[in-house]
Coordinates of C-alpha atoms in Angstrom, one line a residue:
Chain A
M1285 CA -68.2 25.6 4.0
S1286 CA -68.8 28.1 1.1
S1287 CA -71.5 29.8 3.1
A1288 CA -69.2 30.8 6.0
P1289 CA -68.6 34.4 4.9
I1290 CA -72.4 34.7 4.2
A1291 CA -73.7 33.6 7.5
P1292 CA -72.6 36.8 9.5
V1293 CA -74.4 39.0 6.9
T1294 CA -77.6 37.1 7.5
V1295 CA -77.3 37.4 11.3
S1296 CA -76.6 41.1 11.2
D1297 CA -79.4 41.7 8.7
A1298 CA -82.1 40.0 10.7
P1299 CA -82.5 42.4 13.6
L1300 CA -82.4 45.4 11.3
K1301 CA -85.0 44.2 8.9
A1302 CA -87.4 42.6 11.3
P1303 CA -89.1 45.7 12.6
R1304 CA -89.3 47.2 9.1
E1305 CA -91.1 44.3 7.6
T1306 CA -93.8 45.4 5.3
A1307 CA -97.1 43.8 4.3
A1308 CA -95.4 42.5 1.2
G1309 CA -92.7 41.0 3.1
K1310 CA -95.2 39.1 5.2
A1311 CA -97.0 38.1 2.1
K1312 CA -93.8 36.7 0.7
K1313 CA -93.2 34.8 3.8
R1314 CA -96.7 33.3 3.8
L1315 CA -96.5 32.5 0.2
T1316 CA -93.1 30.9 0.3
S1317 CA -92.3 29.4 3.6
P1318 CA -94.3 26.2 4.2
W1319 CA -94.6 25.0 0.6
A1320 CA -91.1 26.2 -0.2
S1321 CA -89.7 24.2 2.6
L1322 CA -91.7 21.1 1.8
F1323 CA -90.7 21.3 -1.9
A1324 CA -87.1 21.8 -1.0
V1325 CA -87.3 18.7 1.3
V1326 CA -88.9 16.7 -1.4
L1327 CA -86.2 17.6 -3.9
A1328 CA -83.5 16.8 -1.4
V1329 CA -85.0 13.4 -0.7
L1330 CA -85.5 12.6 -4.4
W1331 CA -81.8 13.5 -5.0
T1332 CA -80.5 11.4 -2.1
L1333 CA -82.6 8.4 -2.2
P1334 CA -81.2 6.6 -5.2
T1335 CA -77.7 6.7 -3.8
F1336 CA -78.9 5.8 -0.3
G1337 CA -80.6 2.7 -1.7
L1338 CA -77.6 1.5 -3.4
L1339 CA -75.4 2.2 -0.4
V1340 CA -77.7 0.2 1.9
S1341 CA -77.8 -2.6 -0.6
S1342 CA -73.9 -2.8 -0.7
F1343 CA -74.1 -3.9 2.9
R1344 CA -76.8 -6.5 2.5
P1345 CA -76.0 -10.2 1.9
Q1346 CA -76.1 -11.2 -1.8
R1347 CA -79.2 -13.4 -1.3
D1348 CA -81.1 -10.6 0.3
I1349 CA -80.3 -8.1 -2.4
R1350 CA -81.6 -10.5 -5.0
T1351 CA -84.9 -11.4 -3.3
S1352 CA -86.0 -8.2 -1.5
G1353 CA -85.8 -4.5 -1.9
W1354 CA -83.2 -2.4 0.1
W1355 CA -86.1 -0.8 2.1
T1356 CA -86.7 -4.2 3.8
F1357 CA -83.3 -3.7 5.4
F1358 CA -85.1 -1.5 8.0
S1359 CA -87.5 -4.2 9.0
D1360 CA -85.0 -7.1 8.7
P1361 CA -81.5 -5.6 9.2
Q1362 CA -78.9 -8.1 7.9
M1363 CA -75.5 -6.7 7.4
T1364 CA -72.3 -8.0 5.8
L1365 CA -69.0 -6.8 4.4
D1366 CA -68.7 -9.7 2.1
N1367 CA -69.6 -7.6 -1.0
Y1368 CA -66.8 -5.2 -0.2
R1369 CA -64.4 -8.1 0.4
S1370 CA -65.1 -9.7 -3.0
V1371 CA -65.0 -6.4 -4.8
L1372 CA -61.7 -5.3 -3.3
G1373 CA -60.0 -8.7 -3.8
T1374 CA -58.1 -9.3 -7.0
D1375 CA -58.4 -13.1 -7.5
Q1376 CA -62.0 -14.1 -8.1
A1377 CA -64.2 -12.7 -10.9
G1378 CA -65.6 -9.3 -10.0
G1379 CA -62.6 -8.3 -7.9
L1380 CA -61.8 -4.7 -8.6
G1381 CA -58.6 -4.4 -6.5
D1382 CA -56.3 -4.2 -9.5
Y1383 CA -58.5 -1.6 -11.2
F1384 CA -58.6 0.5 -8.1
I1385 CA -54.8 0.7 -8.0
N1386 CA -54.8 1.5 -11.8
S1387 CA -57.0 4.4 -11.2
F1388 CA -54.5 5.9 -8.8
I1389 CA -51.6 5.1 -11.2
I1390 CA -53.5 6.7 -14.0
T1391 CA -54.6 9.8 -12.1
I1392 CA -51.5 11.1 -10.3
P1393 CA -49.3 11.7 -13.4
S1394 CA -52.4 12.9 -15.4
V1395 CA -52.8 15.7 -12.9
L1396 CA -49.1 16.6 -12.3
I1397 CA -48.0 16.7 -15.9
P1398 CA -50.5 19.1 -17.4
V1399 CA -50.6 21.3 -14.3
T1400 CA -46.8 21.8 -14.5
L1401 CA -46.6 22.2 -18.3
A1402 CA -49.5 24.6 -18.3
A1403 CA -48.0 26.7 -15.5
L1404 CA -44.9 27.2 -17.6
A1405 CA -46.9 28.0 -20.7
A1406 CA -49.2 30.3 -18.8
Y1407 CA -46.2 32.2 -17.4
A1408 CA -44.8 32.7 -20.9
F1409 CA -48.2 33.9 -22.1
A1410 CA -48.6 36.2 -19.2
W1411 CA -45.2 37.7 -18.5
I1412 CA -42.8 37.2 -21.4
R1413 CA -42.8 39.3 -24.6
F1414 CA -42.2 37.4 -27.8
P1415 CA -43.5 37.6 -31.4
G1416 CA -46.7 35.6 -32.2
K1417 CA -47.7 35.5 -28.6
N1418 CA -51.3 36.7 -29.1
I1419 CA -52.0 34.4 -32.0
L1420 CA -50.6 31.4 -30.1
F1421 CA -52.7 32.2 -27.1
V1422 CA -55.9 32.4 -29.0
A1423 CA -55.0 29.2 -30.8
V1424 CA -54.5 27.4 -27.4
F1425 CA -57.7 28.9 -26.1
A1426 CA -59.7 27.8 -29.1
L1427 CA -58.5 24.2 -28.8
Q1428 CA -60.7 23.9 -25.7
I1429 CA -63.7 23.3 -27.9
V1430 CA -62.3 20.2 -29.7
P1431 CA -64.2 17.2 -28.4
I1432 CA -61.9 14.5 -27.5
Q1433 CA -63.8 12.0 -29.7
V1434 CA -62.4 13.8 -32.7
T1435 CA -58.8 12.8 -31.7
L1436 CA -59.1 9.3 -30.3
I1437 CA -58.6 7.1 -33.4
P1438 CA -55.6 8.9 -34.9
L1439 CA -54.1 9.1 -31.4
L1440 CA -54.5 5.4 -31.0
T1441 CA -52.7 4.8 -34.2
L1442 CA -49.9 7.0 -33.1
Y1443 CA -49.6 5.1 -29.8
V1444 CA -49.5 1.8 -31.6
D1445 CA -46.9 2.9 -34.1
G1446 CA -44.9 4.3 -31.1
G1447 CA -44.9 0.9 -29.4
I1448 CA -46.5 2.1 -26.2
A1449 CA -50.0 0.9 -26.8
G1450 CA -51.3 -1.2 -23.8
T1451 CA -49.3 0.6 -21.3
F1452 CA -50.2 3.5 -19.0
W1453 CA -48.4 6.0 -21.3
P1454 CA -51.2 6.6 -23.8
I1455 CA -53.6 7.4 -20.9
W1456 CA -51.2 9.7 -19.2
L1457 CA -50.3 11.5 -22.4
S1458 CA -53.9 11.8 -23.5
H1459 CA -55.2 13.1 -20.3
S1460 CA -52.4 15.6 -20.2
I1461 CA -53.0 16.7 -23.8
F1462 CA -56.7 17.1 -23.3
A1463 CA -56.2 19.1 -20.1
L1464 CA -53.7 21.6 -21.4
P1465 CA -55.8 24.2 -23.2
L1466 CA -58.1 24.7 -20.2
A1467 CA -55.2 24.5 -17.8
V1468 CA -53.2 27.2 -19.7
F1469 CA -56.3 29.4 -19.9
I1470 CA -57.1 29.2 -16.2
L1471 CA -53.5 29.6 -14.9
H1472 CA -52.9 32.5 -17.3
N1473 CA -55.9 34.3 -16.0
F1474 CA -54.6 33.9 -12.4
M1475 CA -51.0 34.9 -13.3
K1476 CA -52.3 38.1 -15.0
E1477 CA -53.8 39.2 -11.7
V1478 CA -50.4 39.2 -10.0
P1479 CA -49.3 42.8 -9.8
A1480 CA -46.6 43.6 -12.4
T1481 CA -44.7 45.7 -9.8
L1482 CA -43.9 42.5 -7.9
L1483 CA -42.3 41.0 -10.9
E1484 CA -40.5 44.2 -11.8
A1485 CA -39.0 44.4 -8.2
A1486 CA -37.8 40.8 -8.5
R1487 CA -36.3 41.5 -11.9
I1488 CA -34.4 44.6 -10.5
D1489 CA -33.1 42.4 -7.8
G1490 CA -31.5 40.2 -10.5
A1491 CA -34.0 37.4 -10.7
G1492 CA -34.3 35.6 -14.0
H1493 CA -37.4 33.9 -15.4
V1494 CA -36.7 30.7 -13.6
A1495 CA -36.3 32.4 -10.2
I1496 CA -39.3 34.6 -10.7
F1497 CA -41.5 31.6 -11.7
F1498 CA -40.5 29.6 -8.6
R1499 CA -40.1 32.3 -5.9
V1500 CA -42.6 34.9 -6.9
L1501 CA -45.4 33.3 -8.9
L1502 CA -45.6 29.7 -7.7
P1503 CA -46.5 30.6 -4.1
L1504 CA -49.1 33.1 -5.2
L1505 CA -50.6 30.7 -7.6
R1506 CA -51.3 27.9 -5.1
P1507 CA -55.1 28.4 -5.0
A1508 CA -55.3 28.4 -8.8
L1509 CA -53.1 25.3 -9.0
A1510 CA -55.3 23.6 -6.4
A1511 CA -58.5 24.6 -8.2
F1512 CA -57.3 23.1 -11.5
G1513 CA -55.6 20.1 -9.9
I1514 CA -58.8 19.0 -8.1
F1515 CA -60.9 19.6 -11.2
Q1516 CA -58.5 17.5 -13.3
F1517 CA -58.3 14.8 -10.6
L1518 CA -62.0 14.3 -10.6
W1519 CA -62.2 14.4 -14.4
V1520 CA -59.4 11.8 -14.8
W1521 CA -60.7 9.6 -12.0
N1522 CA -64.3 9.6 -13.4
D1523 CA -63.3 9.3 -17.0
L1524 CA -64.6 6.4 -19.0
L1525 CA -64.0 7.2 -22.7
V1526 CA -60.3 7.8 -22.7
A1527 CA -59.6 4.8 -20.5
L1528 CA -61.8 2.6 -22.6
T1529 CA -60.2 3.6 -25.8
F1530 CA -56.5 3.3 -24.7
A1531 CA -56.6 0.8 -21.9
G1532 CA -58.7 -2.0 -23.1
G1533 CA -60.5 -4.0 -20.5
G1534 CA -57.8 -6.1 -18.8
N1535 CA -56.6 -5.5 -15.3
A1536 CA -53.2 -4.4 -16.4
V1537 CA -54.1 -0.8 -17.2
A1538 CA -57.8 -0.2 -17.0
P1539 CA -59.2 2.0 -14.2
V1540 CA -62.1 1.1 -12.0
T1541 CA -64.7 3.0 -14.1
V1542 CA -63.9 0.7 -17.0
A1543 CA -64.2 -2.3 -14.8
L1544 CA -67.5 -1.2 -13.4
A1545 CA -68.9 -0.3 -16.8
N1546 CA -67.9 -3.9 -18.1
L1547 CA -69.3 -5.5 -15.0
A1548 CA -72.6 -3.6 -15.6
G1549 CA -72.6 -4.8 -19.2
T1550 CA -71.7 -8.5 -18.6
R1551 CA -73.2 -9.2 -15.2
G1552 CA -75.9 -6.5 -14.9
N1553 CA -77.8 -8.4 -12.2
A1554 CA -74.8 -8.9 -9.9
W1555 CA -76.0 -6.2 -7.6
H1556 CA -73.9 -7.3 -4.7
L1557 CA -70.8 -6.5 -6.9
L1558 CA -72.1 -3.5 -8.6
S1559 CA -73.3 -1.7 -5.5
A1560 CA -70.1 -2.3 -3.5
G1561 CA -68.0 -1.6 -6.6
A1562 CA -69.8 1.7 -7.2
F1563 CA -69.2 2.8 -3.8
V1564 CA -65.5 1.9 -3.8
S1565 CA -65.1 4.0 -7.0
I1566 CA -67.3 6.9 -5.5
V1567 CA -65.6 7.2 -2.2
V1568 CA -62.3 8.7 -3.5
P1569 CA -63.7 11.6 -5.5
V1570 CA -66.4 12.3 -2.9
L1571 CA -63.7 12.7 -0.3
V1572 CA -61.5 14.9 -2.5
F1573 CA -64.6 16.9 -3.3
L1574 CA -65.9 17.4 0.2
S1575 CA -62.4 18.4 1.4
S1576 CA -62.0 21.0 -1.3
Q1577 CA -65.4 22.2 -2.3
R1578 CA -64.4 25.8 -2.7
Y1579 CA -61.5 25.1 -5.0
F1580 CA -63.6 22.6 -7.0
V1581 CA -66.4 25.1 -7.6
R1582 CA -63.8 27.6 -8.9
G1583 CA -62.3 25.1 -11.3
L1584 CA -65.7 24.0 -12.4
L1585 CA -66.8 27.6 -13.2
A1586 CA -63.6 28.2 -15.1
G1587 CA -63.7 24.8 -16.9
S1588 CA -67.2 25.0 -18.2
V1589 CA -66.3 24.4 -21.8
K1590 CA -63.8 21.6 -21.4
G1591 CA -64.2 18.2 -23.0
Chain B
M623 CA -41.7 -10.4 -11.1
T624 CA -39.0 -9.6 -13.5
D625 CA -40.5 -6.3 -14.7
T626 CA -39.1 -4.5 -11.7
L627 CA -35.6 -5.8 -12.4
A628 CA -35.1 -5.5 -16.1
F629 CA -36.8 -2.1 -16.2
W630 CA -37.5 0.0 -19.2
P631 CA -40.3 2.6 -18.5
F632 CA -42.2 2.0 -21.7
D633 CA -42.8 -1.7 -21.2
P634 CA -46.1 -3.1 -20.1
V635 CA -46.2 -4.1 -16.4
E636 CA -48.4 -6.5 -14.5
T637 CA -47.6 -6.3 -10.8
T638 CA -48.7 -3.6 -8.5
S639 CA -45.1 -2.8 -7.5
G640 CA -44.2 -2.7 -11.2
K641 CA -47.0 -0.2 -11.9
V642 CA -46.0 2.1 -9.0
V643 CA -42.4 1.9 -10.1
Q644 CA -43.4 2.7 -13.7
M645 CA -45.5 5.7 -12.4
L646 CA -42.5 7.0 -10.5
A647 CA -40.3 6.5 -13.4
A648 CA -42.7 8.4 -15.6
I649 CA -42.7 11.3 -13.1
L650 CA -38.9 11.2 -12.9
V651 CA -38.6 11.3 -16.8
F652 CA -41.0 14.3 -16.7
I653 CA -39.1 16.1 -14.0
A654 CA -35.9 15.5 -15.8
I655 CA -37.4 17.1 -19.0
M656 CA -38.6 20.0 -16.9
G657 CA -35.1 20.3 -15.4
I658 CA -33.5 20.6 -18.8
I659 CA -36.0 23.3 -19.8
L660 CA -35.5 25.3 -16.7
F661 CA -31.7 25.0 -16.9
L662 CA -31.7 26.2 -20.5
A663 CA -34.0 29.0 -19.5
S664 CA -31.6 30.0 -16.7
L665 CA -28.9 30.5 -19.3
A666 CA -30.9 33.1 -21.2
K667 CA -29.7 36.8 -21.0
G668 CA -31.2 40.0 -22.3
R669 CA -34.1 40.7 -24.6
S670 CA -33.4 38.0 -27.1
G671 CA -32.9 35.6 -24.2
D672 CA -36.4 36.6 -23.0
R673 CA -37.9 35.5 -26.4
A674 CA -36.0 32.2 -26.2
V675 CA -37.4 31.6 -22.8
G676 CA -40.9 32.4 -24.0
Y677 CA -40.7 29.8 -26.7
L678 CA -39.0 27.3 -24.5
Y679 CA -41.7 27.5 -21.8
L680 CA -44.3 27.0 -24.5
A681 CA -42.6 24.3 -26.4
P682 CA -43.9 21.2 -24.6
T683 CA -47.4 22.5 -24.5
L684 CA -47.5 23.5 -28.2
L685 CA -45.8 20.2 -29.2
M686 CA -48.4 18.1 -27.3
L687 CA -51.3 20.1 -28.6
L688 CA -50.0 19.9 -32.2
V689 CA -49.4 16.1 -32.1
G690 CA -52.3 15.3 -29.7
L691 CA -55.2 17.6 -30.8
V692 CA -54.5 19.4 -34.1
Y693 CA -53.1 16.6 -36.1
P694 CA -55.6 13.9 -34.9
G695 CA -58.5 16.3 -35.3
L696 CA -57.5 17.1 -39.0
R697 CA -56.9 13.5 -39.6
T698 CA -60.4 12.5 -38.4
V699 CA -62.0 15.1 -40.6
W700 CA -60.1 13.6 -43.5
Q701 CA -61.1 10.1 -42.5
S702 CA -64.7 11.0 -42.4
F703 CA -64.7 11.1 -46.2
F704 CA -63.5 7.6 -46.4
N705 CA -65.4 4.2 -46.3
A706 CA -65.6 1.8 -43.4
A707 CA -62.1 0.3 -43.9
G708 CA -60.6 3.7 -44.5
D709 CA -59.2 2.8 -47.9
A710 CA -61.7 4.4 -50.5
F711 CA -62.7 8.0 -50.7
I712 CA -66.5 8.3 -50.7
G713 CA -67.0 12.0 -50.3
L714 CA -69.9 13.0 -48.1
D715 CA -71.6 9.5 -48.1
N716 CA -70.9 9.0 -44.3
Y717 CA -72.7 12.3 -43.6
A718 CA -75.5 11.3 -45.9
T719 CA -75.9 8.1 -43.9
I720 CA -76.1 10.0 -40.7
F721 CA -79.0 12.0 -42.0
S722 CA -80.9 9.3 -43.9
D723 CA -80.3 5.9 -42.3
A724 CA -83.2 4.9 -40.0
D725 CA -80.9 3.9 -37.1
Q726 CA -78.9 7.0 -37.4
L727 CA -82.0 9.2 -37.5
T728 CA -83.0 7.7 -34.2
V729 CA -79.6 8.6 -32.9
L730 CA -80.1 12.1 -34.0
R731 CA -83.6 12.3 -32.5
N732 CA -82.4 11.0 -29.2
T733 CA -79.5 13.5 -29.2
V734 CA -82.1 16.3 -29.7
F735 CA -84.2 15.0 -26.8
W736 CA -81.1 15.0 -24.5
V737 CA -79.8 18.5 -25.6
V738 CA -83.2 20.1 -25.3
V739 CA -84.5 18.6 -22.1
T740 CA -81.4 18.2 -19.9
P741 CA -80.1 21.8 -19.8
F742 CA -83.5 23.4 -19.1
V743 CA -84.8 20.9 -16.5
A744 CA -81.4 20.7 -14.7
T745 CA -81.1 24.5 -14.7
A746 CA -84.7 25.0 -13.5
V747 CA -84.3 22.5 -10.7
G748 CA -81.0 24.1 -9.6
L749 CA -82.5 27.6 -9.7
I750 CA -85.5 26.6 -7.8
Y751 CA -83.5 24.8 -5.2
A752 CA -81.0 27.6 -4.9
I753 CA -83.7 30.1 -4.2
L754 CA -85.6 27.9 -1.8
V755 CA -82.6 27.1 0.4
D756 CA -81.1 30.6 0.1
K757 CA -80.4 31.9 3.7
A758 CA -82.3 28.9 5.1
R759 CA -81.1 27.1 8.1
L760 CA -78.7 24.3 7.2
E761 CA -78.2 25.9 3.8
S762 CA -74.8 24.4 3.1
A763 CA -75.9 20.9 4.2
A764 CA -79.1 21.1 2.0
K765 CA -76.8 22.1 -0.9
A766 CA -74.4 19.4 -0.3
L767 CA -77.1 16.8 -0.9
I768 CA -77.9 18.1 -4.4
F769 CA -74.2 18.8 -5.0
L770 CA -72.7 15.4 -4.3
P771 CA -73.8 13.6 -7.5
M772 CA -71.3 16.0 -9.3
A773 CA -68.4 14.2 -7.7
I774 CA -69.6 10.8 -8.8
S775 CA -68.6 9.3 -12.1
F776 CA -71.2 9.0 -14.8
V777 CA -70.6 5.2 -14.6
G778 CA -71.3 5.3 -10.8
A779 CA -74.4 7.5 -11.4
S780 CA -75.6 5.1 -14.0
I781 CA -75.4 2.1 -11.8
I782 CA -77.2 4.0 -9.0
W783 CA -80.1 4.7 -11.4
R784 CA -80.1 1.3 -13.0
F785 CA -80.8 0.0 -9.6
V786 CA -83.7 2.4 -9.3
Y787 CA -85.2 1.1 -12.6
E788 CA -84.5 -2.5 -11.9
Y789 CA -87.3 -4.9 -12.9
R790 CA -88.3 -8.3 -11.7
P791 CA -90.9 -10.3 -13.7
N792 CA -94.3 -9.8 -12.1
Q793 CA -95.2 -13.4 -11.1
G794 CA -95.9 -15.3 -7.9
S795 CA -93.9 -14.2 -4.9
V796 CA -91.2 -12.4 -6.8
K797 CA -90.5 -9.0 -5.2
Q798 CA -89.4 -6.0 -6.9
I799 CA -85.9 -4.7 -5.9
G800 CA -86.0 -1.5 -7.9
L801 CA -87.5 1.5 -6.0
L802 CA -89.5 2.8 -9.0
N803 CA -91.3 -0.5 -9.6
Q804 CA -91.9 -1.0 -5.9
V805 CA -93.6 2.4 -5.8
L806 CA -95.8 1.2 -8.6
V807 CA -96.6 -2.0 -6.8
W808 CA -97.5 -0.1 -3.6
L809 CA -99.8 2.1 -5.7
G810 CA -101.4 -1.0 -7.0
A811 CA -100.0 -0.8 -10.5
E812 CA -98.0 -3.3 -12.6
P813 CA -94.3 -3.1 -12.6
H814 CA -92.7 -2.1 -15.8
Q815 CA -89.5 -3.0 -17.7
W816 CA -88.4 0.7 -18.0
L817 CA -85.2 0.5 -20.0
I818 CA -86.7 -1.4 -22.9
D819 CA -89.5 1.0 -23.8
S820 CA -88.6 3.5 -26.4
P821 CA -88.7 6.5 -26.4
L822 CA -89.5 6.6 -22.7
N823 CA -86.1 4.9 -21.9
T824 CA -84.2 7.8 -23.4
F825 CA -86.0 10.2 -20.9
L826 CA -85.2 7.9 -18.0
L827 CA -81.5 8.1 -19.1
I828 CA -81.9 11.9 -19.2
V829 CA -83.0 11.8 -15.6
V830 CA -79.6 10.6 -14.7
M831 CA -77.9 13.5 -16.4
I832 CA -80.3 15.9 -14.8
W833 CA -79.6 14.3 -11.4
I834 CA -75.9 15.0 -12.0
Q835 CA -76.1 18.5 -13.5
A836 CA -78.6 20.1 -11.2
G837 CA -75.9 20.4 -8.6
F838 CA -73.7 22.4 -10.9
A839 CA -76.6 24.7 -11.9
M840 CA -77.5 25.2 -8.2
T841 CA -73.9 26.1 -7.3
V842 CA -73.4 28.6 -9.9
L843 CA -76.8 30.2 -9.7
S844 CA -76.7 30.3 -5.9
A845 CA -73.4 32.3 -6.1
A846 CA -75.1 34.6 -8.6
I847 CA -78.1 35.1 -6.3
K848 CA -75.9 35.9 -3.4
A849 CA -74.0 38.5 -5.5
I850 CA -77.1 40.6 -6.0
P851 CA -76.5 43.8 -3.9
D852 CA -78.5 43.9 -0.7
D853 CA -79.6 47.5 -1.3
V854 CA -81.3 46.5 -4.5
I855 CA -83.3 43.8 -2.7
E856 CA -84.0 46.2 0.1
A857 CA -85.2 49.0 -2.2
A858 CA -87.6 46.6 -4.0
R859 CA -88.9 45.3 -0.7
L860 CA -89.6 48.9 0.4
D861 CA -91.4 49.4 -2.8
G862 CA -93.8 46.5 -1.9
V863 CA -92.6 44.1 -4.6
T864 CA -94.3 40.7 -4.2
A865 CA -92.3 37.5 -4.0
F866 CA -93.0 36.6 -7.5
G867 CA -92.3 40.2 -8.7
M868 CA -89.0 40.0 -6.8
F869 CA -88.1 36.8 -8.7
R870 CA -89.3 38.1 -12.0
F871 CA -87.9 41.7 -11.9
I872 CA -84.9 41.5 -9.6
T873 CA -83.5 38.0 -9.3
L874 CA -83.9 36.8 -12.9
P875 CA -82.5 39.9 -14.7
S876 CA -79.5 40.0 -12.3
I877 CA -78.5 36.4 -12.8
R878 CA -79.4 36.2 -16.5
P879 CA -75.7 35.9 -17.6
A880 CA -75.1 33.1 -15.1
V881 CA -78.2 31.2 -16.3
V882 CA -77.0 31.4 -19.9
V883 CA -73.6 30.1 -18.9
V884 CA -75.2 27.2 -17.0
L885 CA -77.5 26.3 -19.9
T886 CA -74.8 26.3 -22.5
T887 CA -72.3 24.5 -20.3
I888 CA -74.8 21.7 -19.5
G889 CA -75.8 21.7 -23.1
I890 CA -72.2 21.0 -24.2
A891 CA -71.7 18.3 -21.6
T892 CA -75.0 16.7 -22.7
L893 CA -74.0 16.7 -26.3
K894 CA -71.0 14.6 -25.5
V895 CA -72.9 12.2 -23.1
F896 CA -71.5 8.7 -23.6
D897 CA -70.9 7.0 -20.3
I898 CA -74.5 7.0 -19.1
V899 CA -75.9 5.5 -22.3
R900 CA -73.2 2.9 -22.5
T901 CA -73.5 1.9 -18.8
M902 CA -77.4 1.9 -18.7
T903 CA -78.4 0.3 -22.0
G904 CA -75.2 0.0 -24.1
G905 CA -77.2 2.1 -26.7
Q906 CA -79.7 -0.8 -27.2
F907 CA -83.5 -0.3 -27.4
N908 CA -83.1 2.8 -29.4
T909 CA -81.3 4.8 -26.8
S910 CA -78.0 5.6 -28.7
V911 CA -76.8 9.1 -29.1
V912 CA -74.1 10.7 -31.3
A913 CA -71.3 10.3 -28.8
N914 CA -72.2 6.7 -28.1
E915 CA -72.7 5.9 -31.8
F916 CA -69.3 7.3 -32.5
Y917 CA -67.8 4.8 -30.1
S918 CA -69.9 1.9 -31.3
Q919 CA -69.1 2.6 -35.0
S920 CA -65.4 3.2 -34.4
F921 CA -64.6 0.4 -32.0
R922 CA -67.5 -2.1 -32.3
S923 CA -68.7 -2.1 -36.0
D924 CA -65.2 -1.1 -37.2
N925 CA -66.8 1.5 -39.4
Q926 CA -63.9 4.1 -39.2
G927 CA -65.4 6.4 -41.8
L928 CA -68.9 6.7 -40.2
G929 CA -67.3 6.9 -36.7
A930 CA -65.1 9.8 -37.8
A931 CA -68.1 11.6 -39.5
L932 CA -70.0 11.3 -36.1
A933 CA -67.1 12.7 -34.2
V934 CA -66.9 15.6 -36.7
L935 CA -70.7 16.1 -36.3
L936 CA -70.2 16.4 -32.6
F937 CA -67.5 19.0 -33.1
V938 CA -69.7 21.0 -35.5
L939 CA -72.7 20.8 -33.0
V940 CA -70.5 22.0 -30.0
I941 CA -69.0 25.1 -31.8
P942 CA -72.1 27.3 -31.8
I943 CA -72.8 26.6 -28.2
V944 CA -69.2 27.2 -27.1
V945 CA -69.1 30.5 -29.1
Y946 CA -72.3 31.7 -27.5
N947 CA -71.1 30.6 -24.1
I948 CA -67.7 32.5 -24.4
R949 CA -69.5 35.6 -25.6
Q950 CA -71.8 35.5 -22.6
L951 CA -68.8 34.9 -20.3
R952 CA -67.1 37.9 -21.8
A953 CA -70.3 40.0 -21.5
S954 CA -70.7 39.1 -17.8
E955 CA -67.1 39.8 -17.2
A956 CA -67.4 43.2 -18.8
R957 CA -70.1 44.2 -16.4

């Protein structure tokens, strides 16, 4: 994916460099190649094996998981979907179906709201002149470093006083608030890269700030919005702390991360539920991630100080 | 259910359809607010109108940040000078507790372990891997393997690793189901109850964070390595620089800013680590760290004052790393 633009370079370099290979070049090759490859393979295996083991386990019958290691699956392959069935159900204990839905209900507005608000704010910071702009921008930027732990208890009090505790609203609002400083910063940087002449031309044509925002900037900003949107999606989907603080543990509001964490705490040996549950929760972000790796990396680089 | 009929978007809902309706209602409320803002903005004319639009566009963001970050932050700082119930001013006593109480000192010690070990090991692994697979066959597939843990939640990652560390009593025909203990058995050693043994257990938890963060390090550093101009590498090669010399004198200096950013970024993330400790051990067996202790004190032990002080400590610890990080980002952008 990300190596697509690099591949042609490698190909075109190879015939040029091959004949000019020096003694040092050969030495480098001899030094690095076999051991390097071996070491890389060892690392790759070490990094993959834990996930693979749990994935295999999630398809094994409950009894087998308890009595033998997942590697025995290859000598005695017993497969079942029962674990996934009980995890996706909503009735019996250990069913994560409701929590899974809650994760979606939590995540969608928690991405849409901050992205939209931040786009407006970033536009104001980038292209409108008003007194106090620089100070406000630095202030918003600096708020990135506030750890969310510092805000949780007073926020919880505010939500209780406002009568919305125990609903989705505290989680939507909190995720939106925590995302804003970073979102404004990223989108502002992208907006600044749009050539001023484009905006001037639109203004001469009689476009106001609303028309410019929608017709000129928004189409150009799509990659930036996607980068931040994906970053925020994964952040919210994978969050535990915010959900734990504002959602409680019940199936009315809590997302799948909370349910899994509680399951690990109360039934730490129920590996048939934990393994299948973990993969149900993993599959969504992994799909999002694989389908948008490039955007995600960009968001990740820009968002390095968030939290 | 009744909640879809008699509907008020701020009421609690139970059913799936009720939840979906509430979500759509929330989005509609939000769109309506945006519509009002944009309508008002479209009325503005001239230079003073420009100013008004500027403040109007900023208003929702600034309001949310003031109410949701600035006020709670200040409130927590204030709260950290109060006792457990939050009704008596006790000055710096909570901070004194953090730095003198035996349990709290263990928390601090563990946090130091985390913050010192994780960034360096994760960065080293990421850097080595990035160099090893650079321009190799199947490079993107090889990278994806290391990369993928980044998409997984900390909770998911913790469950994956708890399964690796899983222990079964070593008696009779009981078989190990955790990979680590099975490897020990294959090697002829006794299986071990890994997560109980302090301070070893803290390092086993750190492994999970390294497992997650190495992919981040690799991605950023790989991009930096690929950005080194080809003619620099070619010139060094013609000069007969060895493989190690190449790394020491060409690669490392070129990617230094990226390395610093990666180290500090992982450092910040590590400082706030909470999910892993909570899911793996719940902070038991001397594995707690500041972020986890904050949660336990605030929500489990109902010690609001100490919880607030721990949150403030986290904030104070993050500041120097962030400042350093931003400076390095600026420096690398200026080049």
